[in-house]
Short mmCIF file of C-alpha atoms and ligand atoms in Angstrom, two decimals:
data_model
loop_
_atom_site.label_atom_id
_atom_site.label_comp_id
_atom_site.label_asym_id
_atom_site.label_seq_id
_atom_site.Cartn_x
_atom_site.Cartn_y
_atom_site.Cartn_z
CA UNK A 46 83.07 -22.82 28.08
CA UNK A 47 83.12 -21.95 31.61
CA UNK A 48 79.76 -20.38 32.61
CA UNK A 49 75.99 -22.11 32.54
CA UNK A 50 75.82 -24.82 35.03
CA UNK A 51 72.57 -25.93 35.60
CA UNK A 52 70.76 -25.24 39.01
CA UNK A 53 71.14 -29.68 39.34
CA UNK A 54 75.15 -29.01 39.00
CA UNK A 55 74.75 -26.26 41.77
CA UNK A 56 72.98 -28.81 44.55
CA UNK A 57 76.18 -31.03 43.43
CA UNK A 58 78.67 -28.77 43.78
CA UNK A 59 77.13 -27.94 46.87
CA UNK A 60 77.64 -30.92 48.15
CA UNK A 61 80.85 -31.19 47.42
CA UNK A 62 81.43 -27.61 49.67
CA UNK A 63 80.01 -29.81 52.37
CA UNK A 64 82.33 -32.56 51.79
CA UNK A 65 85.04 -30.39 51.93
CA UNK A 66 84.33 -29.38 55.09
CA UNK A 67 84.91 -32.61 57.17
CA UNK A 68 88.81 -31.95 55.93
CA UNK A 69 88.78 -28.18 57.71
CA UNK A 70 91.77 -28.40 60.64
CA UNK A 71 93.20 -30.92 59.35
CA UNK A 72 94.46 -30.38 55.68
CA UNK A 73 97.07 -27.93 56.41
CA UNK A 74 99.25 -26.45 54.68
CA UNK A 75 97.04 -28.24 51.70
CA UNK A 76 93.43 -27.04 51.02
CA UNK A 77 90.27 -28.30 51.84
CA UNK A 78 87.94 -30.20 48.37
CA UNK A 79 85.71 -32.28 48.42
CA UNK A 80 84.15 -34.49 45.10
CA UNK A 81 80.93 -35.93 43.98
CA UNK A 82 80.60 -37.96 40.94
CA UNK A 83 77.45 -38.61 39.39
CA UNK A 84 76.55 -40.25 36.56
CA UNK A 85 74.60 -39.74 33.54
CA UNK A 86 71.25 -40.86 35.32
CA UNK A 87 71.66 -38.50 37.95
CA UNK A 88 72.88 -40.92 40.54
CA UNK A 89 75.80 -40.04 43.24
CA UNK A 90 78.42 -42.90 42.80
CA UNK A 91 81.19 -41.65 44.35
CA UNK A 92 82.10 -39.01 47.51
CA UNK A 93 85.39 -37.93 48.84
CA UNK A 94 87.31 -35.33 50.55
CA UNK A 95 90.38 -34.27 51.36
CA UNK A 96 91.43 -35.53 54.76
CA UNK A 97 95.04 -34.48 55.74
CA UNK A 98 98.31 -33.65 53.65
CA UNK A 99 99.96 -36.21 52.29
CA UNK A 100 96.63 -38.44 52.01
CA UNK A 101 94.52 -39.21 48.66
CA UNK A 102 93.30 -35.96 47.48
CA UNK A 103 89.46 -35.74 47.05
CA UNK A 104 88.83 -36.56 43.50
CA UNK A 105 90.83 -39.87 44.18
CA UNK A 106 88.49 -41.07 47.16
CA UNK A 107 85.80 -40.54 44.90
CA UNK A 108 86.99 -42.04 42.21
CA UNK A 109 88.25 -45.34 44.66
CA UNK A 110 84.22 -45.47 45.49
CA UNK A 111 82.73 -44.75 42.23
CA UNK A 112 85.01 -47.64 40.69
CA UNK A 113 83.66 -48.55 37.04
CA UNK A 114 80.47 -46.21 37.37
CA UNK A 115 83.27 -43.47 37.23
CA UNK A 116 83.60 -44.33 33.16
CA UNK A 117 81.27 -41.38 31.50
CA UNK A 118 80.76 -39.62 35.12
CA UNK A 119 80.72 -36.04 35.83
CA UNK A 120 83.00 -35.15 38.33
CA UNK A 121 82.42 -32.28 40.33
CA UNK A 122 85.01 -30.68 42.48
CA UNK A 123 85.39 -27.79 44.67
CA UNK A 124 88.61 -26.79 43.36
CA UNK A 125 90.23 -27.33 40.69
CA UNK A 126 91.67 -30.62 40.57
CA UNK A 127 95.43 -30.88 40.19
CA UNK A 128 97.60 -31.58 37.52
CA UNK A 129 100.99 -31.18 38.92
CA UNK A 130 102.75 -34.52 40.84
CA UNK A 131 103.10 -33.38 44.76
CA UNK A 132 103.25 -36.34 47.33
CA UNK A 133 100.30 -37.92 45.44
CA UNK A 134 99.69 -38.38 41.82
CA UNK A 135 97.64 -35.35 39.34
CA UNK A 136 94.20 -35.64 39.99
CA UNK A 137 93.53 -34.52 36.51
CA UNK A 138 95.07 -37.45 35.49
CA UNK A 139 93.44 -40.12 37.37
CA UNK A 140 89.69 -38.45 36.44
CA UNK A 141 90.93 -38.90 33.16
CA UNK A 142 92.20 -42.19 33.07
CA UNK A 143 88.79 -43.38 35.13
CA UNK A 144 87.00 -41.90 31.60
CA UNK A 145 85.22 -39.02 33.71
CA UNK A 146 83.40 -37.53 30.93
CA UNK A 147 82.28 -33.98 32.18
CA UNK A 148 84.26 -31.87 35.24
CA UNK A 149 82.22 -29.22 36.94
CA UNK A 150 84.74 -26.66 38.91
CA UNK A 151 83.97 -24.36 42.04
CA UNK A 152 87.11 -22.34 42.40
CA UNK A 153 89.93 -22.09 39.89
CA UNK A 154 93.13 -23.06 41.50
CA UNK A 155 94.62 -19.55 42.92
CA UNK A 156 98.41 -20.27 42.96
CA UNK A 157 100.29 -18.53 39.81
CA UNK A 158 102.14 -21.60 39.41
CA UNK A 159 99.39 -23.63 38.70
CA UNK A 160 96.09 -21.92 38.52
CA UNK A 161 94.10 -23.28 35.24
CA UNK A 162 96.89 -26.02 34.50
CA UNK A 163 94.01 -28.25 35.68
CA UNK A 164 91.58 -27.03 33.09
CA UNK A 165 93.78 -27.15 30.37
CA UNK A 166 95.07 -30.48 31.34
CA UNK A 167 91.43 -31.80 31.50
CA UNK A 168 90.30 -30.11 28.11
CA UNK A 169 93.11 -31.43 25.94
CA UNK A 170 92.10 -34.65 26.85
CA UNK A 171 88.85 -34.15 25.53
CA UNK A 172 87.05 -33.60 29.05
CA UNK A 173 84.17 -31.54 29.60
CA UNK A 174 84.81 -28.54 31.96
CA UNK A 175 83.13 -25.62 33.52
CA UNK A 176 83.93 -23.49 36.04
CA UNK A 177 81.19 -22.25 38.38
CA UNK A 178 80.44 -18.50 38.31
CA UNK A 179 78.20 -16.45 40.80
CA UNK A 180 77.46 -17.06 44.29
CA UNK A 181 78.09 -21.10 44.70
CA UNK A 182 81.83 -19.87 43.20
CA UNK A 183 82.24 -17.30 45.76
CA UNK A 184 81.82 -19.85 48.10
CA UNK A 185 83.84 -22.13 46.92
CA UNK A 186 86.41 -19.30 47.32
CA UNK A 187 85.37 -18.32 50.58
CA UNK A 188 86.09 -21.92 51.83
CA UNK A 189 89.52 -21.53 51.54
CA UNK A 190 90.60 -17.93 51.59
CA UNK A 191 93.15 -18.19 54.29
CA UNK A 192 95.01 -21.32 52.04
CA UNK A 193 94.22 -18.61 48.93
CA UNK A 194 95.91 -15.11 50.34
CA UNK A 195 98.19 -17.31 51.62
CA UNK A 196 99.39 -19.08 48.09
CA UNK A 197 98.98 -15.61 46.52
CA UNK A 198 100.14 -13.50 48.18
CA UNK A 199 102.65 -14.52 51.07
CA UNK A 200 100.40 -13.23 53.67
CA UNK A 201 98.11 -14.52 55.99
CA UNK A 202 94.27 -13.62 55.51
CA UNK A 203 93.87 -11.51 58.28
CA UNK A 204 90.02 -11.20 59.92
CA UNK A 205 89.55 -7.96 62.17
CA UNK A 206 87.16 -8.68 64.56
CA UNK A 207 86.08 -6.30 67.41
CA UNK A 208 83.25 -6.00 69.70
CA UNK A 209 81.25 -2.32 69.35
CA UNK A 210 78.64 -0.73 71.01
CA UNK A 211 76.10 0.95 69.23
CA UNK A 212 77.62 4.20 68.82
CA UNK A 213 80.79 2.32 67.57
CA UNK A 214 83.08 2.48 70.89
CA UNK A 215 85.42 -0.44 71.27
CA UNK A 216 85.74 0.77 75.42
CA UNK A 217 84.37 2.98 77.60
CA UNK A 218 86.29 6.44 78.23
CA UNK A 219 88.50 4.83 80.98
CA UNK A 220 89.45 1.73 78.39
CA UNK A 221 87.33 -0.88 79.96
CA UNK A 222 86.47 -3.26 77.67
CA UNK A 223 84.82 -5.97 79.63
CA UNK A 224 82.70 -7.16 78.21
CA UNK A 225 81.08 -5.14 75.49
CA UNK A 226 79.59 -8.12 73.63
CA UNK A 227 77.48 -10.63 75.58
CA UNK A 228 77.92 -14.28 76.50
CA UNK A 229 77.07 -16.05 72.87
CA UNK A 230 79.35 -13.22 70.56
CA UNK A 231 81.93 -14.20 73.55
CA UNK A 232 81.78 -17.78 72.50
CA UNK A 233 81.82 -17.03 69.38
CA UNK A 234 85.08 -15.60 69.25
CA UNK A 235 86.49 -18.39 70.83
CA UNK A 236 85.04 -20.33 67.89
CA UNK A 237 86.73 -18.41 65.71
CA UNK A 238 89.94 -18.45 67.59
CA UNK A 239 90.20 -22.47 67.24
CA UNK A 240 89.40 -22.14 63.57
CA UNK A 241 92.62 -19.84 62.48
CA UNK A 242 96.49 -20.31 63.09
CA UNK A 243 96.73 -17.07 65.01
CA UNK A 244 95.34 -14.44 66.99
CA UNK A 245 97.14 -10.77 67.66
CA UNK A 246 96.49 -8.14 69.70
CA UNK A 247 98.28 -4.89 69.97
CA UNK A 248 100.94 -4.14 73.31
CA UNK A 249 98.53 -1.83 74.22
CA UNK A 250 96.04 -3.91 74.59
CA UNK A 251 97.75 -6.58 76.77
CA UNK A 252 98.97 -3.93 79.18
CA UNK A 253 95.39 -3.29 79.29
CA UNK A 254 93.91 -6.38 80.03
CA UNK A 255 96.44 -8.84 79.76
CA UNK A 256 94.14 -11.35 77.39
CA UNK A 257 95.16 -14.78 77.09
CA UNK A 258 93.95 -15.41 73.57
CA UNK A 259 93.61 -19.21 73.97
CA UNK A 260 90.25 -20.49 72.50
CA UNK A 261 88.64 -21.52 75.47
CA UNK A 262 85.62 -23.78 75.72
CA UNK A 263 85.62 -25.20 72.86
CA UNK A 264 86.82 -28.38 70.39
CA UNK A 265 90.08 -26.85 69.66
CA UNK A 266 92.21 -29.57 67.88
CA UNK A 267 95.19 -26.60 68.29
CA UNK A 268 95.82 -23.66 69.65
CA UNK A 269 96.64 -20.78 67.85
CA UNK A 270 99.55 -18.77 67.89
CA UNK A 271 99.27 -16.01 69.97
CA UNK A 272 100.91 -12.55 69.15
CA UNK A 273 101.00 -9.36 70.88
CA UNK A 274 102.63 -6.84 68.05
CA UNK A 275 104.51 -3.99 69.89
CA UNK A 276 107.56 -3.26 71.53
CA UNK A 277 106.61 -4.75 75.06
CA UNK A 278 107.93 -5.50 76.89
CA UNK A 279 104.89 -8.02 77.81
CA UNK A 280 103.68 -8.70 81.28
CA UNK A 281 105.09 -11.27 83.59
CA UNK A 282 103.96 -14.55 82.76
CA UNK A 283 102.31 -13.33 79.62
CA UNK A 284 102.60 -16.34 77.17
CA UNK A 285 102.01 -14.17 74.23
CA UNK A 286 104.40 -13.69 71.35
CA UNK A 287 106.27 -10.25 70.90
CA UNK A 288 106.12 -8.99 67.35
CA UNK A 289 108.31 -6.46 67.25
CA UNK A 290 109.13 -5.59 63.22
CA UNK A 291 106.63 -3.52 60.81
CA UNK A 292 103.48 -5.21 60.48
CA UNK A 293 104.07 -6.88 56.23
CA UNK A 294 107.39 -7.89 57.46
CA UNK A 295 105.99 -9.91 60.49
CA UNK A 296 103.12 -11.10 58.52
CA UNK A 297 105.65 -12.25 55.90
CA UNK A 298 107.65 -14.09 58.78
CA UNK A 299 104.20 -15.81 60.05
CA UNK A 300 103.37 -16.99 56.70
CA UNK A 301 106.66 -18.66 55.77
CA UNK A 302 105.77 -20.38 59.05
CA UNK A 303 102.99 -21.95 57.98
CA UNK A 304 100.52 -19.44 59.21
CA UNK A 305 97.57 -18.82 56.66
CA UNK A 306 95.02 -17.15 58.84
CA UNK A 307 95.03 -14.28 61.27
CA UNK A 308 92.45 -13.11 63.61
CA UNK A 309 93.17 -9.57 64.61
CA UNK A 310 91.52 -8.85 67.89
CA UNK A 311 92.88 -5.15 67.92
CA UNK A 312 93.00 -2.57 69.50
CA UNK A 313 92.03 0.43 67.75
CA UNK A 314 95.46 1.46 66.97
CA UNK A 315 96.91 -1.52 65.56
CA UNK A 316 93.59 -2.10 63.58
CA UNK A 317 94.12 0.81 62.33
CA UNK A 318 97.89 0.93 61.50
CA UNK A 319 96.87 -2.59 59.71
CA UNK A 320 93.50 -0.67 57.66
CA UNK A 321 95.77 1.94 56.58
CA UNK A 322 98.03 -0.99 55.11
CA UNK A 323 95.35 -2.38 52.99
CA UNK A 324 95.81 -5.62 55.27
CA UNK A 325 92.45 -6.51 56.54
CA UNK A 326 90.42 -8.98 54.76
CA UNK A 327 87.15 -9.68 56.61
CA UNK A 328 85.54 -7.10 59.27
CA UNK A 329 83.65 -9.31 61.94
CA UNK A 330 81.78 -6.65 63.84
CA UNK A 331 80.00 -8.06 67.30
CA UNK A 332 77.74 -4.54 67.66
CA UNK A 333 75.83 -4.72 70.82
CA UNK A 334 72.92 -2.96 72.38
CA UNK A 335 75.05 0.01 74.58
CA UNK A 336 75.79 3.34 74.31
CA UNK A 337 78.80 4.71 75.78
CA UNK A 338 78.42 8.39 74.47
CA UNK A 339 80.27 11.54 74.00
CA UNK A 340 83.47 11.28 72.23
CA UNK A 341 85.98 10.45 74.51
CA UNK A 342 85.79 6.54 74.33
CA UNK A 343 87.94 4.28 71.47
CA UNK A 344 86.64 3.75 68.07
CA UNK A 345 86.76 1.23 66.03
CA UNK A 346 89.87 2.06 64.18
CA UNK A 347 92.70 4.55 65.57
CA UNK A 348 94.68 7.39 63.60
CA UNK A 349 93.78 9.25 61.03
CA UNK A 350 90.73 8.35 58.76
CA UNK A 351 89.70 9.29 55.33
CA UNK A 352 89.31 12.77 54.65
CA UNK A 353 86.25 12.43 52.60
CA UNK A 354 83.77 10.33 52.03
CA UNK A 355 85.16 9.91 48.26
CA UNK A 356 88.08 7.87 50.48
CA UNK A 357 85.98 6.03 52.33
CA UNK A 358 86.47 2.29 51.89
CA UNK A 359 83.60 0.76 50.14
CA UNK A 360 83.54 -2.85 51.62
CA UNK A 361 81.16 -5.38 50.89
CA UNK A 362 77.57 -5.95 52.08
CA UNK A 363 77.26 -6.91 55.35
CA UNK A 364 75.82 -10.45 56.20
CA UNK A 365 73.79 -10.54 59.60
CA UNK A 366 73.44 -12.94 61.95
CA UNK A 367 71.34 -11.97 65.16
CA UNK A 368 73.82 -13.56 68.38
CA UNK A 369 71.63 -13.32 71.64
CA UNK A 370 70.83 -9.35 72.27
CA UNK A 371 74.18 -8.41 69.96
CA UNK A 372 74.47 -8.17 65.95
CA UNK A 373 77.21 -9.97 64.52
CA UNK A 374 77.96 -7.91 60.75
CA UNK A 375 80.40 -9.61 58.90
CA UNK A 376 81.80 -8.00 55.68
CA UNK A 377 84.76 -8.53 52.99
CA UNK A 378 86.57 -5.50 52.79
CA UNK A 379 89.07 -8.03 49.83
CA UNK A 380 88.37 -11.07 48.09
CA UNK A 381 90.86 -13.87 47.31
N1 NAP B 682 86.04 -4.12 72.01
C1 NAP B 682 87.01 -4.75 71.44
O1 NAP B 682 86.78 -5.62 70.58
C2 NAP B 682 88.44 -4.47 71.84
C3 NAP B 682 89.46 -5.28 71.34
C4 NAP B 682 90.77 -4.98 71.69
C5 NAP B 682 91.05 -3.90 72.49
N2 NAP B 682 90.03 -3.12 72.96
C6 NAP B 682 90.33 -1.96 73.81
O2 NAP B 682 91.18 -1.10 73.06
C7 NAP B 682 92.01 -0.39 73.98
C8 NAP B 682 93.49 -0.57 73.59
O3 NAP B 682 93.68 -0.09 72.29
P1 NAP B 682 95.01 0.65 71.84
O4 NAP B 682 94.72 1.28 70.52
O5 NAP B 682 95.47 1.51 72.96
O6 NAP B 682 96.05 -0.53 71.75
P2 NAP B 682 96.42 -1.61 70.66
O7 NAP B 682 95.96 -1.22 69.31
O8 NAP B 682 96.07 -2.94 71.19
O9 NAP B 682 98.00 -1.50 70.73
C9 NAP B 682 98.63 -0.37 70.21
C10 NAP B 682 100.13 -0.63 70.12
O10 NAP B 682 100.38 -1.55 69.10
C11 NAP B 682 101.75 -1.43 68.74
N3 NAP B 682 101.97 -1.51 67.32
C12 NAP B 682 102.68 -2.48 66.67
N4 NAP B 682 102.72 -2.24 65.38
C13 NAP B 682 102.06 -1.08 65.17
C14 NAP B 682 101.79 -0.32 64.01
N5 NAP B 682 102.22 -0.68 62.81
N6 NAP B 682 101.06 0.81 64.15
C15 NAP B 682 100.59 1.17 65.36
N7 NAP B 682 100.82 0.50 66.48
C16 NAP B 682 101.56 -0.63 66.39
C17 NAP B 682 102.22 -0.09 69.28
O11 NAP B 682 103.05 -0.38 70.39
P3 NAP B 682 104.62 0.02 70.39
O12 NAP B 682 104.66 1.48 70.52
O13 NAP B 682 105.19 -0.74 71.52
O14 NAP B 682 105.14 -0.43 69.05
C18 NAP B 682 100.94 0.56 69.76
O15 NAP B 682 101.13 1.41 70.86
C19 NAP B 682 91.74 -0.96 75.35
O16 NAP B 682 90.82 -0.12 76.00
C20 NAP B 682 91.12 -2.29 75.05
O17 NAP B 682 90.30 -2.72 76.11
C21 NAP B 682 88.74 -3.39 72.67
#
């Protein structure tokens, strides 16, 4: 049975989301989980995440704390706990082993080679297990979708994010871009930009304003790779990257090295090249109060577009967040 968790198994698992957090950065190439157990009055005896690769994964730290009181617990996890050997023990085994009578799932593990081993692992041993459904599982996802496209898929999650005025314009007619969005969207981005392996902009772009990409003003523990995909050549003194190859064979490239999330910072044309690819994930749309008119300005995307609305890409509904005088819409356009 993996549906019907009770709304007191959702606060848990929720906590365990948070707990997962405090591992974000610094987990890599490994996910972030976090653990809660509780026992069968209802009382947290145990918390633990998921620090750094090569450390105790979370269901271990929780089980260290939990100690005895672990014997009849229910363990809940953000994802699914192991059950293969990697440079520390199967998780599945040590819940099991502590007599963890119940396990309560957020995401199901997303790699081929091991997705619902966990599960099965747990069951056969007589364990309790559910698997969250519904929106606390779609976060759970969400929390690592750059590790998940990643595992899957060979690629990194790729995030398009652009800055748009109200009638959708990416520039003004002559290609000036600065600054469309205002101060807090501005810091935003660099937010974002310490919180993914790389950012990319297209050639045309840097001969345009020659962007730095470095995420400025903020705690970044490391920078992200910067790319600039094109033939270049780039600037003088430009410390960007040079992609030169088709786009899937340089994303292919920049996972085997390690990198599991891309933020695409356009322009239009590459945006588009990578739309038409099926290769954006996540649309982050600063839209800010302007109007640059007429219909001589860049768009949002570049090339051709669908010919009718029947090809229109249906993406997902838009979550808002109001940043100073702009709109920040952020929407899934694929799900991992
Ligand atoms: N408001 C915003 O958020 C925002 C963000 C970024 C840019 N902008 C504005 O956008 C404008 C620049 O946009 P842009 O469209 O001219 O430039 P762009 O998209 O940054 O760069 C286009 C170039 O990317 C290269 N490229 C590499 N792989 C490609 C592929 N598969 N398909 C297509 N192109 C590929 C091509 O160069 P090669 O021919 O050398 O291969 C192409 O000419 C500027 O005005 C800039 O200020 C606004």
């Amino acid at each position: 049975m993996s549906s019907s968790i009770s709304p007191a198994d959702i606060v848990q698992l929720e906590r365990a989301l948070e707990l997962a957090e405090r591992g974000r950065g610094s987990t890599a190439p490994n996910p972030i989980v976090g653990c809660v157990m509780v026992d069968s009055d209802g009382s947290v005896v145990g918390e633990g995440w998921h620090e750094r690769a090569g450390g105790p994964h979370a269901e271990r730290v929780a089980l260290d704390v939990a100690g005895v009181k672990a014997t009849g617990a229910t363990a809940y996890v953000s994802l699914e706990p192991c059950a293969h050997q990697g440079r520390t023990p199967p998780c599945t085994q040590a819940l099991i082993d502590a007599g963890v009578s119940r396990v309560v799932i957020g995401a199901l593990d997303v790699d081929p080679r091991t997705a619902s081993l966990g599960v099965a692992a747990l069951r056969e041993a007589g364990l309790v297990v559910q698997v969250a459904e519904g929106g606390i599982a779609q976060r759970a996802r969400r929390q690592n979708e750059g590790f998940r496209r990643w595992v899957r898929d060979g690629r990194p999650f790729v995030v398009y994010k652009a800055a748009v005025t109200l009638d959708g314009r990416v520039a003004a007619a002559g290609g000036d871009a600065r600054w469309v969005s205002g101060e807090e969207s501005r810091r935003r981005v660099h937010e974002l930009r310490a919180a993914c392996d790389a950012v990319a902009v297209g050639i045309g772009t840097v001969r345009r304003e020659n962007p730095l990409l470095t995420a400025r003003g903020v705690d970044a523990v490391v920078q992200p790779r910067r790319l600039a995909f094109g033939k270049g050549p780039l600037p003088e003194g430009s410390e960007l990257e040079l992609r030169t190859g088709p786009i899937q064979e340089e994303l292919a490239v920049l996972a085997a090295e390690g990198v599991q999330t891309l933020l695409l910072e356009g322009g239009p044309t590459l945006a588009g090249a990578f739309l038409r690819s099926g290769l954006i994930d996540k649309l982050l749309l600063f839209v800010a109060p302007k109007l640059i008119g007429g219909d001589d300005a860049p768009s949002l995307f570049g090339g051709p577009g669908a010919p009718t609305m029947a090809d229109a890409i249906e993406t997902q509904a838009c979550d808002v967040e109001v940043l100073g005088s702009d709109v920040l819409l952020t929407s899934y356009l694929a799900e991992v």
